[in-house]
Each structure stands twice: as C-alpha cells, then as structure tokens.
Short mmCIF file of C-alpha atoms in Angstrom, two decimals:
data_model
loop_
_atom_site.label_atom_id
_atom_site.label_comp_id
_atom_site.label_asym_id
_atom_site.label_seq_id
_atom_site.Cartn_x
_atom_site.Cartn_y
_atom_site.Cartn_z
CA MET A 6 -8.58 -6.94 14.53
CA ILE A 7 -5.38 -5.97 15.65
CA LYS A 8 -2.22 -6.53 14.04
CA CYS A 9 0.19 -5.16 17.06
CA VAL A 10 0.42 -4.54 20.10
CA VAL A 11 2.78 -1.58 21.90
CA TRP A 12 3.59 -2.72 25.26
CA ASP A 13 4.66 -0.22 28.43
CA LEU A 14 8.34 -1.53 29.47
CA ASP A 15 8.41 -0.83 33.22
CA ASP A 16 6.65 -2.45 35.71
CA THR A 17 4.81 -4.80 32.08
CA VAL A 18 7.21 -6.09 30.10
CA TRP A 19 9.76 -6.54 33.14
CA PRO A 20 9.38 -5.32 36.97
CA GLY A 21 11.06 -2.18 38.09
CA VAL A 22 11.91 0.83 36.15
CA ALA A 23 15.52 0.38 33.95
CA ILE A 24 17.06 3.52 34.98
CA GLU A 25 16.82 2.99 38.11
CA GLN A 26 18.82 -0.25 37.44
CA ASP A 27 22.81 -0.82 36.63
CA VAL A 28 21.38 -4.00 33.86
CA THR A 29 18.82 -4.59 31.78
CA PRO A 30 15.93 -6.05 33.82
CA THR A 31 14.51 -9.76 33.39
CA PRO A 32 11.21 -9.78 31.74
CA TYR A 33 8.52 -11.86 32.16
CA PRO A 34 8.71 -15.54 30.88
CA GLU A 35 4.45 -14.96 30.58
CA VAL A 36 4.77 -11.95 28.80
CA LEU A 37 7.45 -13.55 26.12
CA ARG A 38 5.18 -15.86 26.12
CA ALA A 39 2.40 -13.74 25.40
CA MET A 40 4.53 -11.93 22.36
CA ASP A 41 4.93 -15.50 20.80
CA VAL A 42 1.77 -16.29 20.27
CA LEU A 43 0.82 -12.87 19.47
CA ALA A 44 3.70 -13.44 17.02
CA GLY A 45 2.55 -17.09 15.22
CA ARG A 46 -1.16 -15.79 14.62
CA GLY A 47 0.85 -13.12 12.59
CA ILE A 48 0.03 -10.42 15.49
CA VAL A 49 4.19 -8.09 16.03
CA SER A 50 4.56 -6.66 18.93
CA SER A 51 6.28 -3.21 20.42
CA ALA A 52 7.22 -1.00 22.83
CA ALA A 53 6.90 2.82 23.85
CA SER A 54 8.03 3.47 26.96
CA ARG A 55 8.51 7.40 28.14
CA THR A 56 11.68 6.75 29.48
CA ASP A 57 15.66 8.06 28.63
CA PRO A 58 15.92 7.66 24.48
CA SER A 59 19.80 6.33 24.96
CA LEU A 60 18.68 3.23 26.38
CA THR A 61 17.05 2.24 22.69
CA ALA A 62 20.60 0.23 21.89
CA ALA A 63 20.00 -1.10 24.98
CA VAL A 64 16.12 -2.54 24.03
CA THR A 65 17.62 -2.99 20.49
CA ALA A 66 20.26 -5.45 21.81
CA HIS A 67 18.18 -7.53 24.31
CA PRO A 68 18.52 -10.85 23.37
CA GLU A 69 15.19 -11.74 24.41
CA LEU A 70 13.79 -8.92 23.28
CA ALA A 71 15.86 -7.71 19.80
CA GLY A 72 13.86 -10.57 17.89
CA ARG A 73 10.80 -9.31 19.13
CA LEU A 74 10.05 -6.11 19.23
CA VAL A 75 9.74 -3.91 16.37
CA ALA A 76 9.92 -0.42 15.91
CA PRO A 77 10.61 0.54 20.02
CA GLN A 78 9.62 3.60 21.35
CA LEU A 79 11.56 5.39 24.38
CA GLY A 80 11.46 8.80 24.74
CA TRP A 81 10.03 11.43 27.89
CA GLY A 82 6.83 12.52 24.42
CA PRO A 83 3.70 11.29 25.37
CA LYS A 84 3.19 7.97 24.40
CA SER A 85 0.17 8.75 21.61
CA GLU A 86 3.07 10.30 19.73
CA ALA A 87 4.80 6.86 20.20
CA LEU A 88 2.06 5.32 18.84
CA LEU A 89 1.78 6.85 16.21
CA ARG A 90 4.83 6.36 14.59
CA ILE A 91 4.43 2.91 15.49
CA ALA A 92 1.91 2.71 12.19
CA ASP A 93 3.72 4.75 10.54
CA GLU A 94 7.05 3.09 10.32
CA LEU A 95 4.15 -1.10 10.32
CA GLY A 96 2.04 0.58 7.67
CA VAL A 97 -0.75 -0.34 10.74
CA ALA A 98 -4.27 1.92 10.56
CA VAL A 99 -4.32 3.09 14.18
CA GLU A 100 -7.00 1.78 14.76
CA ALA A 101 -4.59 -1.80 14.42
CA LEU A 102 -3.38 -1.58 17.47
CA ALA A 103 -3.76 -2.77 20.82
CA PHE A 104 -2.15 -0.89 24.06
CA VAL A 105 -1.12 -2.42 27.43
CA ASP A 106 0.05 -0.36 30.53
CA ASP A 107 0.78 -1.10 33.96
CA SER A 108 0.19 2.80 34.08
CA PRO A 109 -3.86 4.69 34.13
CA PHE A 110 -2.14 7.73 33.70
CA GLU A 111 -0.69 6.56 30.22
CA ARG A 112 -3.90 4.80 29.44
CA ALA A 113 -5.53 7.65 30.16
CA GLU A 114 -3.67 9.77 27.50
CA VAL A 115 -3.48 6.77 24.81
CA ALA A 116 -7.65 6.50 24.98
CA ALA A 117 -8.72 9.99 24.58
CA VAL A 118 -5.99 11.07 21.57
CA LEU A 119 -6.19 8.28 19.70
CA PRO A 120 -10.35 6.41 20.95
CA GLY A 121 -9.03 3.97 18.06
CA VAL A 122 -6.67 1.49 20.11
CA LEU A 123 -7.41 -0.84 21.78
CA VAL A 124 -6.37 -0.12 25.28
CA LEU A 125 -5.63 -2.96 28.11
CA GLY A 126 -3.89 -3.28 31.50
CA PRO A 127 -2.12 -6.04 31.75
CA ASP A 128 -4.47 -8.28 33.88
CA GLU A 129 -6.93 -7.43 30.65
CA LEU A 130 -5.02 -8.93 28.38
CA ARG A 131 -6.17 -12.26 27.36
CA LEU A 132 -4.77 -14.48 25.21
CA ASP A 133 -8.59 -15.66 23.95
CA ARG A 134 -10.03 -12.20 22.86
CA PRO A 135 -11.32 -11.73 19.73
CA GLU A 136 -9.18 -8.74 19.05
CA PHE A 137 -6.52 -11.76 19.34
CA THR A 138 -8.26 -13.95 17.47
CA PRO A 139 -8.36 -13.54 13.41
CA ALA A 140 -10.50 -16.63 11.43
CA VAL A 141 -7.86 -17.81 9.25
CA VAL A 142 -4.31 -17.20 9.71
CA THR A 143 -2.62 -17.41 6.48
CA ASP A 144 1.26 -17.65 6.20
CA GLU A 145 1.04 -13.81 5.13
CA ALA A 146 -0.26 -12.95 8.06
CA ARG A 147 2.14 -15.77 10.37
CA ALA A 148 5.29 -13.87 7.78
CA ARG A 149 4.32 -10.75 9.11
CA PRO A 150 6.75 -10.35 12.19
CA ARG A 151 9.91 -11.31 10.35
CA ARG A 152 8.12 -8.51 7.00
CA TYR A 153 7.54 -5.73 9.12
CA ARG A 154 11.93 -6.06 11.03
CA GLU A 155 12.52 -6.34 7.11
CA GLU A 156 10.62 -3.14 6.17
CA GLN A 157 12.52 -1.54 9.25
CA ALA A 158 15.60 -1.91 7.47
CA ARG A 159 14.31 -0.83 4.22
CA ARG A 160 13.68 1.97 5.42
CA ALA A 161 16.86 2.53 7.34
CA ALA A 162 18.27 2.09 4.13
CA GLU A 163 16.67 4.25 2.08
CA ARG A 164 16.55 6.83 4.56
CA GLU A 165 20.66 6.35 4.71
CA HIS A 166 21.11 6.38 0.84
CA ALA A 167 22.97 8.78 -1.04
CA GLY A 168 21.47 8.93 -4.53
CA SER A 169 18.25 9.44 -5.40
CA ARG A 170 15.15 7.26 -5.32
CA GLU A 171 15.48 5.53 -8.36
CA ALA A 172 19.21 4.66 -8.38
CA PHE A 173 18.01 3.38 -4.61
CA LEU A 174 15.00 1.37 -5.86
CA ARG A 175 17.90 0.11 -8.63
CA ALA A 176 20.87 -1.02 -5.61
CA SER A 177 17.61 -2.95 -3.85
CA GLY A 178 17.50 -6.42 -6.70
CA LEU A 179 13.75 -6.10 -6.77
CA GLU A 180 12.76 -9.85 -7.64
CA LEU A 181 8.80 -9.81 -9.73
CA THR A 182 7.79 -13.72 -10.21
CA VAL A 183 4.96 -13.77 -11.72
CA GLY A 184 2.78 -16.90 -13.06
CA PRO A 185 -0.69 -18.19 -12.64
CA ALA A 186 -2.06 -18.54 -9.71
CA ARG A 187 -2.22 -22.02 -8.23
CA PRO A 188 -5.49 -23.77 -5.50
CA GLU A 189 -3.22 -22.81 -3.24
CA ASP A 190 -2.32 -19.64 -3.13
CA VAL A 191 -6.49 -18.95 -2.77
CA PRO A 192 -7.17 -17.40 0.62
CA ARG A 193 -3.84 -15.00 0.67
CA VAL A 194 -5.77 -13.90 -3.40
CA ALA A 195 -9.31 -13.04 -0.81
CA GLU A 196 -7.70 -11.50 1.86
CA LEU A 197 -6.06 -9.11 -1.20
CA ALA A 198 -9.63 -8.45 -2.13
CA GLU A 199 -10.75 -8.08 0.95
CA ARG A 200 -7.81 -5.83 2.55
CA THR A 201 -6.42 -3.86 0.15
CA HIS A 202 -8.01 -0.61 -0.70
CA ARG A 203 -6.15 2.68 -2.10
CA PHE A 204 -5.18 -0.30 -5.35
CA ASN A 205 -8.06 -2.62 -6.05
CA THR A 206 -10.31 -1.22 -8.82
CA THR A 207 -13.10 -1.67 -8.28
CA GLY A 208 -13.08 -3.30 -3.93
CA GLU A 209 -15.21 -6.09 -4.59
CA PRO A 210 -15.44 -8.87 -2.46
CA TRP A 211 -15.24 -12.78 -4.37
CA PRO A 212 -15.46 -14.80 -1.88
CA ALA A 213 -12.21 -17.56 -2.12
CA ASP A 214 -14.59 -20.04 -3.66
CA ARG A 215 -15.88 -18.25 -7.04
CA ILE A 216 -12.20 -17.49 -6.33
CA ALA A 217 -11.14 -21.37 -7.06
CA SER A 218 -13.71 -22.13 -9.75
CA LEU A 219 -11.75 -19.16 -11.89
CA ILE A 220 -8.65 -20.46 -11.64
CA GLY A 221 -9.35 -23.69 -13.54
CA ASP A 222 -11.23 -21.62 -16.53
CA PRO A 223 -10.29 -21.45 -19.75
CA GLY A 224 -11.96 -18.62 -20.07
CA TRP A 225 -9.75 -16.88 -17.39
CA PHE A 226 -6.52 -15.80 -16.41
CA VAL A 227 -5.96 -15.03 -12.45
CA PRO A 228 -1.97 -13.61 -12.07
CA VAL A 229 -0.47 -13.96 -8.61
CA ALA A 230 2.61 -11.63 -8.60
CA ARG A 231 5.72 -11.76 -5.25
CA LEU A 232 8.25 -9.47 -4.58
CA ARG A 233 11.42 -9.90 -3.58
CA ASP A 234 14.40 -7.89 -2.96
CA ARG A 235 18.12 -7.87 -0.29
CA PHE A 236 15.65 -7.47 2.18
CA GLY A 237 13.75 -9.98 2.01
CA GLU A 238 10.36 -11.02 0.88
CA TYR A 239 7.45 -9.07 -0.20
CA GLY A 240 5.17 -11.94 0.06
CA LEU A 241 2.34 -12.26 -2.79
CA ILE A 242 2.15 -8.95 -3.32
CA SER A 243 -0.80 -8.59 -6.92
CA THR A 244 -3.17 -10.37 -7.94
CA ALA A 245 -6.39 -10.07 -10.59
CA LEU A 246 -9.18 -11.47 -11.79
CA VAL A 247 -8.80 -11.41 -15.56
CA GLU A 248 -11.53 -12.37 -18.00
CA ARG A 249 -10.09 -13.67 -21.61
CA HIS A 250 -12.20 -12.74 -24.72
CA PRO A 251 -15.33 -11.13 -23.02
CA ARG A 252 -18.54 -11.51 -24.98
CA GLY A 253 -16.21 -12.75 -28.33
CA LEU A 254 -14.31 -9.16 -27.87
CA ALA A 255 -10.50 -9.50 -28.93
CA ALA A 256 -9.82 -8.00 -25.62
CA TRP A 257 -8.94 -9.90 -21.93
CA GLN A 258 -10.99 -7.89 -19.02
CA PRO A 259 -9.40 -7.30 -16.26
CA ARG A 260 -12.24 -7.41 -14.15
CA LEU A 261 -10.87 -6.63 -10.13
CA PHE A 262 -6.75 -5.68 -9.94
CA MET A 263 -4.78 -5.65 -7.11
CA VAL A 264 -1.36 -4.24 -5.52
CA SER A 265 -1.25 -4.79 -1.44
CA CYS A 266 -0.74 -0.87 -0.72
CA ARG A 267 3.65 -2.39 0.54
CA ALA A 268 4.56 -2.90 -2.33
CA ALA A 269 2.91 -0.37 -4.49
CA GLY A 270 5.67 2.57 -3.66
CA ARG A 271 8.09 0.59 -5.79
CA ASP A 272 5.60 0.38 -9.01
CA VAL A 273 4.65 -2.89 -8.95
CA PRO A 274 1.38 -2.41 -10.07
CA ARG A 275 2.82 -0.89 -13.61
CA ALA A 276 5.37 -3.94 -13.93
CA VAL A 277 2.35 -6.20 -13.27
CA LEU A 278 0.03 -4.43 -15.62
CA GLY A 279 2.38 -4.17 -18.13
CA TRP A 280 3.12 -7.89 -18.03
CA ILE A 281 -0.60 -8.46 -17.40
CA MET A 282 -0.44 -6.65 -20.83
CA ARG A 283 2.21 -8.43 -22.96
CA ARG A 284 0.31 -12.19 -21.57
CA ALA A 285 -3.08 -9.99 -23.44
CA LEU A 286 -1.54 -9.06 -26.28
CA ALA A 287 0.25 -12.81 -27.53
CA ASP A 288 -2.97 -14.45 -26.53
CA GLY A 289 -4.55 -12.33 -29.10
CA ALA A 290 -6.25 -9.26 -27.39
CA ARG A 291 -6.25 -6.19 -28.64
CA GLN A 292 -6.94 -4.30 -26.67
CA LEU A 293 -6.79 -4.35 -22.08
CA LEU A 294 -10.75 -2.98 -20.81
CA VAL A 295 -10.97 -2.93 -16.85
CA ASP A 296 -13.66 -1.99 -14.58
CA LEU A 297 -13.46 0.25 -12.33
CA ARG A 298 -14.59 1.37 -9.27
CA PRO A 299 -13.83 5.21 -8.92
CA SER A 300 -13.25 6.87 -5.27
CA ASN A 301 -11.10 8.75 -3.18
CA ALA A 302 -9.80 5.77 -1.71
CA ASN A 303 -7.84 4.68 -5.32
CA LEU A 304 -7.23 7.91 -7.08
CA GLU A 305 -3.69 6.49 -7.01
CA LEU A 306 -4.44 3.36 -8.95
CA ARG A 307 -7.28 5.70 -11.05
CA LEU A 308 -4.51 7.90 -12.39
CA LEU A 309 -2.37 4.84 -12.70
CA LEU A 310 -4.16 3.54 -14.96
CA ARG A 311 -5.06 7.12 -16.72
CA GLY A 312 -0.94 7.30 -17.21
CA THR A 313 -0.09 4.31 -18.43
CA GLY A 314 -2.97 4.94 -21.61
CA PHE A 315 -6.61 3.78 -20.03
CA THR A 316 -9.20 6.29 -21.22
CA ALA A 317 -13.77 5.94 -21.35
CA ALA A 318 -13.97 2.36 -23.58
CA ASP A 319 -16.24 2.53 -26.11
CA PRO A 320 -19.36 1.88 -25.58
CA ALA A 321 -19.44 -1.22 -28.21
CA ALA A 322 -17.10 -2.46 -26.11
CA GLY A 323 -20.08 -3.39 -23.20
CA SER A 324 -21.26 -1.70 -20.53
CA PRO A 325 -20.66 -1.31 -17.24
CA ALA A 326 -22.42 -1.91 -14.41
CA PRO A 327 -23.87 0.05 -11.97
CA GLY A 328 -21.12 2.59 -9.83
CA THR A 329 -18.39 1.89 -11.83
CA VAL A 330 -17.04 2.93 -15.58
CA LEU A 331 -15.49 0.80 -18.22
CA LEU A 332 -11.64 1.72 -19.36
CA ALA A 333 -9.94 0.41 -22.44
CA ARG A 334 -6.07 0.67 -23.99
CA THR A 335 -5.35 -0.74 -26.74
CA LEU A 336 -2.05 -3.06 -27.30
CA ASP A 337 -0.23 -1.74 -29.54
CA SER A 338 2.60 0.82 -28.89
CA ASP A 339 5.06 1.38 -25.13
CA LEU A 340 4.02 -1.20 -22.53
CA PRO A 341 4.66 -0.40 -19.44
CA GLU A 342 8.21 -1.44 -18.21
CA VAL A 343 9.84 -0.52 -14.71
CA PRO A 344 13.21 -1.11 -15.66
CA TRP A 345 14.77 -1.81 -11.75
CA LEU A 346 12.20 -4.15 -11.58
CA ARG A 347 14.03 -7.83 -13.04
CA LEU A 348 10.77 -9.51 -14.26
CA ILE A 349 10.83 -13.49 -13.82
CA GLU A 350 8.13 -15.70 -15.40
CA GLU A 351 6.49 -18.96 -13.57
CA CYS A 352 5.80 -21.73 -16.25
CA SER A 353 1.93 -21.68 -16.62
CA VAL B 30 -11.51 34.77 -15.40
CA LEU B 31 -10.14 34.76 -18.30
CA VAL B 32 -8.99 30.21 -19.28
CA SER B 33 -5.46 32.24 -19.71
CA ASP B 34 -5.46 32.94 -16.08
CA VAL B 35 -6.92 29.23 -14.81
CA GLU B 36 -3.32 28.03 -17.70
CA THR B 37 -1.24 29.91 -15.45
CA GLY B 38 -3.17 28.45 -12.01
CA VAL B 39 -2.46 25.40 -13.37
CA ARG B 40 1.11 25.22 -14.16
CA GLU B 41 1.73 27.37 -10.83
CA LEU B 42 -0.33 24.33 -9.07
CA LEU B 43 1.87 21.29 -11.33
CA ALA B 44 5.06 22.89 -10.28
CA ALA B 45 3.93 22.87 -6.77
CA ALA B 46 2.80 19.24 -6.67
CA LEU B 47 5.85 18.35 -9.16
CA GLY B 48 9.12 20.23 -6.99
CA ARG B 49 9.64 21.95 -9.58
CA ASP B 50 10.66 25.59 -11.23
CA PRO B 51 7.82 27.64 -11.66
CA ALA B 52 9.93 29.15 -14.76
CA GLU B 53 10.46 26.33 -15.97
CA ILE B 54 6.80 24.51 -16.20
CA ALA B 55 5.21 28.49 -17.23
CA ALA B 56 7.27 27.56 -20.49
CA LEU B 57 5.83 24.78 -21.87
CA PRO B 58 4.24 24.08 -24.63
CA ALA B 59 0.42 24.13 -23.55
CA ASP B 60 -0.46 20.41 -25.40
CA THR B 61 2.55 18.84 -23.39
CA PRO B 62 1.30 15.70 -21.89
CA LEU B 63 1.23 15.82 -18.03
CA PHE B 64 2.25 12.12 -17.73
CA ASN B 65 4.67 11.29 -20.00
CA GLY B 66 8.03 13.20 -21.39
CA PRO B 67 9.01 16.48 -19.21
CA LEU B 68 6.79 16.51 -16.37
CA GLY B 69 6.33 13.55 -15.38
CA VAL B 70 3.66 12.93 -13.05
CA GLY B 71 2.79 10.15 -11.08
CA SER B 72 0.27 9.13 -8.53
CA LEU B 73 1.24 10.86 -6.08
CA THR B 74 2.13 13.96 -7.57
CA GLY B 75 -1.41 13.50 -9.62
CA VAL B 76 -2.94 12.75 -6.34
CA ARG B 77 -1.77 16.32 -4.37
CA LEU B 78 -2.17 18.26 -7.86
CA LEU B 79 -5.79 17.99 -8.21
CA ALA B 80 -6.46 18.53 -4.35
CA GLY B 81 -4.38 21.74 -5.59
CA VAL B 82 -7.12 22.00 -7.70
CA LYS B 83 -9.97 22.00 -5.45
CA ASP B 84 -8.26 24.18 -3.72
CA ARG B 85 -7.90 26.47 -6.16
CA PHE B 86 -10.88 26.71 -7.79
CA GLY B 87 -13.30 25.17 -6.70
CA VAL B 88 -13.35 21.95 -8.90
CA ASP B 89 -13.43 18.54 -8.13
CA VAL B 90 -11.37 16.54 -11.34
CA VAL B 91 -11.60 13.15 -8.72
CA ALA B 92 -15.13 13.46 -7.62
CA GLU B 93 -16.46 14.92 -11.54
CA ASP B 94 -13.76 13.47 -14.52
CA LEU B 95 -14.75 9.62 -13.57
CA THR B 96 -12.04 8.18 -16.28
CA LEU B 97 -9.90 11.39 -16.16
CA GLU B 98 -9.95 12.23 -18.97
CA SER B 99 -9.37 15.57 -17.77
CA LEU B 100 -5.75 15.24 -17.65
CA GLU B 101 -4.06 14.67 -21.10
CA SER B 102 -1.89 18.08 -21.29
CA ILE B 103 -1.61 20.90 -19.95
CA ALA B 104 -4.04 22.49 -22.56
CA THR B 105 -6.89 20.04 -21.62
CA LEU B 106 -6.64 20.20 -17.78
CA THR B 107 -7.29 24.16 -18.23
CA ARG B 108 -9.58 23.48 -20.28
CA TYR B 109 -11.85 21.36 -17.85
CA VAL B 110 -10.86 24.01 -14.81
CA ALA B 111 -12.07 26.59 -16.47
CA ALA B 112 -16.01 25.21 -17.88
CA ARG B 113 -16.62 24.19 -14.37
CA ARG B 114 -15.66 26.94 -12.07
#
C-alpha cells in the first residue's frame, strides 16, 4: 500500500521550470486536488526536484504547497537518493512510495535504482488505482499527513537541541494516556497487530471480531496507550491482549504486546510494560508471563524484555505454542519506570 | 583459544556498541550486569553488541539463545560464546 506520493515539480506539479521564472509558478489545480484526495486516504505528498536547492525556501513558504508537501527534496543529486531521504524522514519503506515525474529519464533512474517504487508518468496517475485505495481508512491513517509534519518539526528540534537525548526527551512534554480499549479502538488495535513488526511479541494477526469480543470479557484486559508531546499527537501507539489469571495462575499473560515503532524511540514499550505490571500486581498477580515468538525482526523488543528482567518461564507455568517461548518475570521489585514520560491513567 | 581471550573480545565489543572507553569497560568486574548498572545496554546497543559477537566469534546469539538468557553479565555472555565457538 502506498503511503507517500513523491512529485516532481517542474512540468509535473506546475508548468515550466521554476528557476527560469521570476516568481514561483502556480501549481496545476488538478494536482492540488489529487494531493488533497490522497491526504484524505492517509497518503501524504512529498516532492523531489532536480533544481537549485535554494528554491526549497520558496516551496516550504508556498501558500498552496507548504501545507501539502512533507519533507520536499530540492537539489542536484539523483532522484533515487531524494526518495531514500524521504522514506527515511517519514519512517516508511521505499516500497510505500509512489513517484510521479514527466521526465522518462528520471522515471527510468528511479525504477532502476529502487525497483520497489511505483513509478508513474503524470498521465498514469489515476486516483482509483488499487495502490491508492486502502480498504479501510482509520482515523489514524487520516491523521498521518499531519503526523508526518509534526514528526519533521520534532526531528528538527532534536537535531538543534544542544543537550543530551534525555534532556531533549524531558523537554518534549511527553504524555502517555493509558486505559482500557473501547469498542471504537478495535480497528486501530487490529491495524497495529498487522502493521507492527519490530515491537510485536508474536507477529500473529488477531481478527478484529476476536479483539472486540475480548474487550468485554472479564477474563481479559485489553489496554491501549496514546502518546502526545509538545509537537503534537502520535495517536494510539500501543496495545496488548492480556489474559488475566490464565489456567488459574497468580499471573497476567499478554498473548500479544505491541508498540508502533514511531513511539518506540521514546521508551514507550518500557513505560507501557511497567504500567501493565502495576495493574497486574493490583489484580493479585505475582508474575507476568509473555508469549514471545523470537525473530530477528523483534530483537529490540526481546532485548527490552530481557533488560527488564524477563527470563524463560518455569515449565509449570504452561507450555508455549510451537515456535514460541514463554517468558516470565516476578512483580515483586524494580518495576520499570520512565521518568520523562508523564503517565495519565484513564478510568476503567 | 582461551576463555580469557573471549572475555577480552566481549569487553571490546561492549565498548564499541556503547561508544565507551575500552579501558573503562576492561576494568569492570566480570559479573557486571549488562542491562542495569554501569553498562546500561539498551535495545539498540544490544543489537550492535550481538551483531559484533556474530561477526567476531561466529556465534549467533539472536538465533540460538531464544530467551537471551546469556545476556546476564559479561561473564555469562563470555561463557555462552566460549562454549559454542
């Protein structure tokens, strides 16, 4: 699925070549309309133009383009490199980019270097293409364009911050709102289960109707966590499907725990885990059991679990499913805390 | 190859992964915990450390030690690597 369309500027977004003109050209109205329709589906627009990099200021201040383009790249280098920078800035895979350019030469260069990119001429850009038509557009997806702009402001502030990373995080005003999932959260919980890989304990998809049935089930606890900071909203970025007292044990057992990778760098996995541990303790649990399907993809999460005291569970605690291991940690001491995250607990 | 050579290597890889002075890491007791305390290995530094262990010793901790039990201290990781290389 495409998450970002990267537009050429000269003769694609606007007529003519900008550096040969006294004022920045006016974009084609149908291009602006296409950008808006795509944004409504959670697909952002960016730009890659081979031109004088000093024109960047004119684009980022352009009345019609400033709010529509994220991370525009103007410079003399190859467009494939511009696309790699855009993917990096947005935190998406190169395969999630589409590239629109009137020049067959530029299209061929990108297609040769980045075969995963959907390369189109302006006349091939039809908004009913399946790559541009997600089956379900969640609120999270619709908010994505705004989020990418906030993330850019955040990264710029972090680059310019003189102190340590911890000092930057402390100054970011991070607030984590945690509480039980509501029925309206189900599509996003299912989306996270499907889309997160790095911070996902098992990588198993859970159907939305199954998740919905767990929300009202007293044998389960389905928490969600939302993150915001002074730059904006990250949205719903972590969730878990926790079995309470499985097999009559004095334990809680997350069958799935996951965190969106855009929040993982803020120590959110550790904070959410620590909060779940405290809830478990208050519910009479003495240990937390975690189903884990170890892989290379979720190594960071495995290290985090190990670093917060998880080791192989006693076989008496239950037998793990094939390909998984069961981890355990007692809840008697040193529950993880993240000092720079303000935790706000929503009532059950 | 002696276990002490493996331990020296593990300490060098730790220093590289953490971006710390190798002399400082070399002076720590062997039972220094990897995650908490003076080393403070995290998710990203842990990924670097295990990639370094695989490169230098050919021991793939990520694939073989599914629960990462070997990552208790400098000494436990050394023992794990020395027993498998």
